[in-house]
mmCIF file of C-alpha atoms in Angstrom:
data_model
loop_
_atom_site.group_PDB
_atom_site.id
_atom_site.type_symbol
_atom_site.label_atom_id
_atom_site.label_comp_id
_atom_site.label_asym_id
_atom_site.label_seq_id
_atom_site.Cartn_x
_atom_site.Cartn_y
_atom_site.Cartn_z
ATOM 1 C CA UNK A 14 0.005 -0.091 -0.186
ATOM 2 C CA UNK A 15 1.344 3.356 -0.892
ATOM 3 C CA UNK A 16 -0.847 5.284 1.547
ATOM 4 C CA UNK A 17 -2.326 4.702 5.013
ATOM 5 C CA UNK A 18 -5.511 6.313 5.927
ATOM 6 C CA UNK A 19 -6.681 7.586 9.371
ATOM 7 C CA UNK A 20 -10.331 8.715 9.901
ATOM 8 C CA UNK A 21 -10.897 11.023 12.781
ATOM 9 C CA UNK A 22 -13.952 13.264 13.633
ATOM 10 C CA UNK A 23 -15.640 13.032 9.949
ATOM 11 C CA UNK A 24 -11.953 13.791 8.453
ATOM 12 C CA UNK A 25 -9.883 11.476 6.580
ATOM 13 C CA UNK A 26 -6.045 11.764 6.880
ATOM 14 C CA UNK A 27 -3.880 10.038 4.171
ATOM 15 C CA UNK A 28 -0.055 9.377 4.718
ATOM 16 C CA UNK A 29 2.581 8.309 2.354
ATOM 17 C CA UNK A 30 4.261 5.083 3.175
ATOM 18 C CA UNK A 31 7.929 4.420 2.552
ATOM 19 C CA UNK A 32 6.813 2.140 -0.328
ATOM 20 C CA UNK A 33 4.594 5.069 -1.581
ATOM 21 C CA UNK A 34 7.734 7.173 -1.237
ATOM 22 C CA UNK A 35 9.734 5.178 -3.464
ATOM 23 C CA UNK A 36 7.052 4.876 -6.013
ATOM 24 C CA UNK A 37 6.914 8.511 -6.329
ATOM 25 C CA UNK A 38 10.525 8.690 -6.659
ATOM 26 C CA UNK A 39 10.498 6.138 -9.548
ATOM 27 C CA UNK A 40 7.439 7.949 -11.255
ATOM 28 C CA UNK A 41 8.817 11.250 -11.138
ATOM 29 C CA UNK A 42 12.677 10.462 -11.780
ATOM 30 C CA UNK A 43 13.802 11.847 -8.362
ATOM 31 C CA UNK A 44 17.178 10.959 -6.924
ATOM 32 C CA UNK A 45 17.314 9.045 -3.650
ATOM 33 C CA UNK A 46 18.444 12.215 -1.993
ATOM 34 C CA UNK A 47 15.080 14.004 -2.356
ATOM 35 C CA UNK A 48 12.398 13.047 0.386
ATOM 36 C CA UNK A 49 9.603 14.862 2.000
ATOM 37 C CA UNK A 50 10.601 17.643 4.033
ATOM 38 C CA UNK A 51 7.741 16.393 6.676
ATOM 39 C CA UNK A 52 10.404 13.571 7.524
ATOM 40 C CA UNK A 53 13.181 16.015 8.263
ATOM 41 C CA UNK A 54 13.910 17.205 11.656
ATOM 42 C CA UNK A 55 13.121 20.980 12.249
ATOM 43 C CA UNK A 56 15.773 23.329 13.721
ATOM 44 C CA UNK A 57 15.158 26.553 15.349
ATOM 45 C CA UNK A 58 16.243 29.548 13.170
ATOM 46 C CA UNK A 59 18.965 31.686 14.219
ATOM 47 C CA UNK A 60 16.653 34.858 15.014
ATOM 48 C CA UNK A 61 14.938 32.601 17.504
ATOM 49 C CA UNK A 62 18.262 31.561 19.214
ATOM 50 C CA UNK A 63 19.270 35.236 19.074
ATOM 51 C CA UNK A 64 16.281 36.181 20.979
ATOM 52 C CA UNK A 65 16.808 33.586 23.594
ATOM 53 C CA UNK A 66 20.554 34.932 24.106
ATOM 54 C CA UNK A 67 19.208 38.616 24.583
ATOM 55 C CA UNK A 68 16.439 37.902 27.319
ATOM 56 C CA UNK A 69 19.187 35.558 29.214
ATOM 57 C CA UNK A 70 21.728 38.593 28.969
ATOM 58 C CA UNK A 71 18.931 40.876 30.647
ATOM 59 C CA UNK A 72 18.256 42.455 27.148
ATOM 60 C CA UNK A 73 14.945 43.610 26.047
ATOM 61 C CA UNK A 74 13.475 40.188 25.088
ATOM 62 C CA UNK A 75 12.011 37.591 27.432
ATOM 63 C CA UNK A 76 9.117 36.679 29.596
ATOM 64 C CA UNK A 77 7.718 38.848 32.238
ATOM 65 C CA UNK A 78 9.514 42.283 30.967
ATOM 66 C CA UNK A 79 7.719 44.989 29.623
ATOM 67 C CA UNK A 80 5.639 48.285 30.515
ATOM 68 C CA UNK A 81 2.841 46.281 32.384
ATOM 69 C CA UNK A 82 5.070 44.695 34.886
ATOM 70 C CA UNK A 83 4.068 45.010 38.620
ATOM 71 C CA UNK A 84 0.612 46.767 37.563
ATOM 72 C CA UNK A 85 -1.347 43.776 38.543
ATOM 73 C CA UNK A 86 -4.862 43.032 36.913
ATOM 74 C CA UNK A 87 -5.909 46.366 36.553
ATOM 75 C CA UNK A 88 -4.906 48.387 33.612
ATOM 76 C CA UNK A 89 -5.609 51.955 35.360
ATOM 77 C CA UNK A 90 -8.932 52.338 33.653
ATOM 78 C CA UNK A 91 -10.920 51.506 36.818
ATOM 79 C CA UNK A 92 -11.630 47.875 35.580
ATOM 80 C CA UNK A 93 -10.441 45.252 37.314
ATOM 81 C CA UNK A 94 -9.439 46.828 40.608
ATOM 82 C CA UNK A 95 -9.809 44.909 43.529
ATOM 83 C CA UNK A 96 -10.383 41.863 41.892
ATOM 84 C CA UNK A 97 -11.375 38.955 44.481
ATOM 85 C CA UNK A 98 -11.623 41.752 47.039
ATOM 86 C CA UNK A 99 -15.210 42.517 46.865
ATOM 87 C CA UNK A 100 -14.575 46.022 45.481
#
């Protein structure tokens, strides 16, 4: 079989098997070095890694930093003040 089928929540999903990949290589005259990109391992891009470096070094990136730090739930507009305190 060249394909495998999965049915889930009224949707059909089809996946190429290794035999199906070999068949397509033969029909399309592709070299053995060519294979589906879904079978390759994804690597993080340099931009993502560079952002992690600046966050670790105390730069502008990272979690929990920004203008709203330390202000709590209320945004200064009167809404959300006293959340959980009955005010």
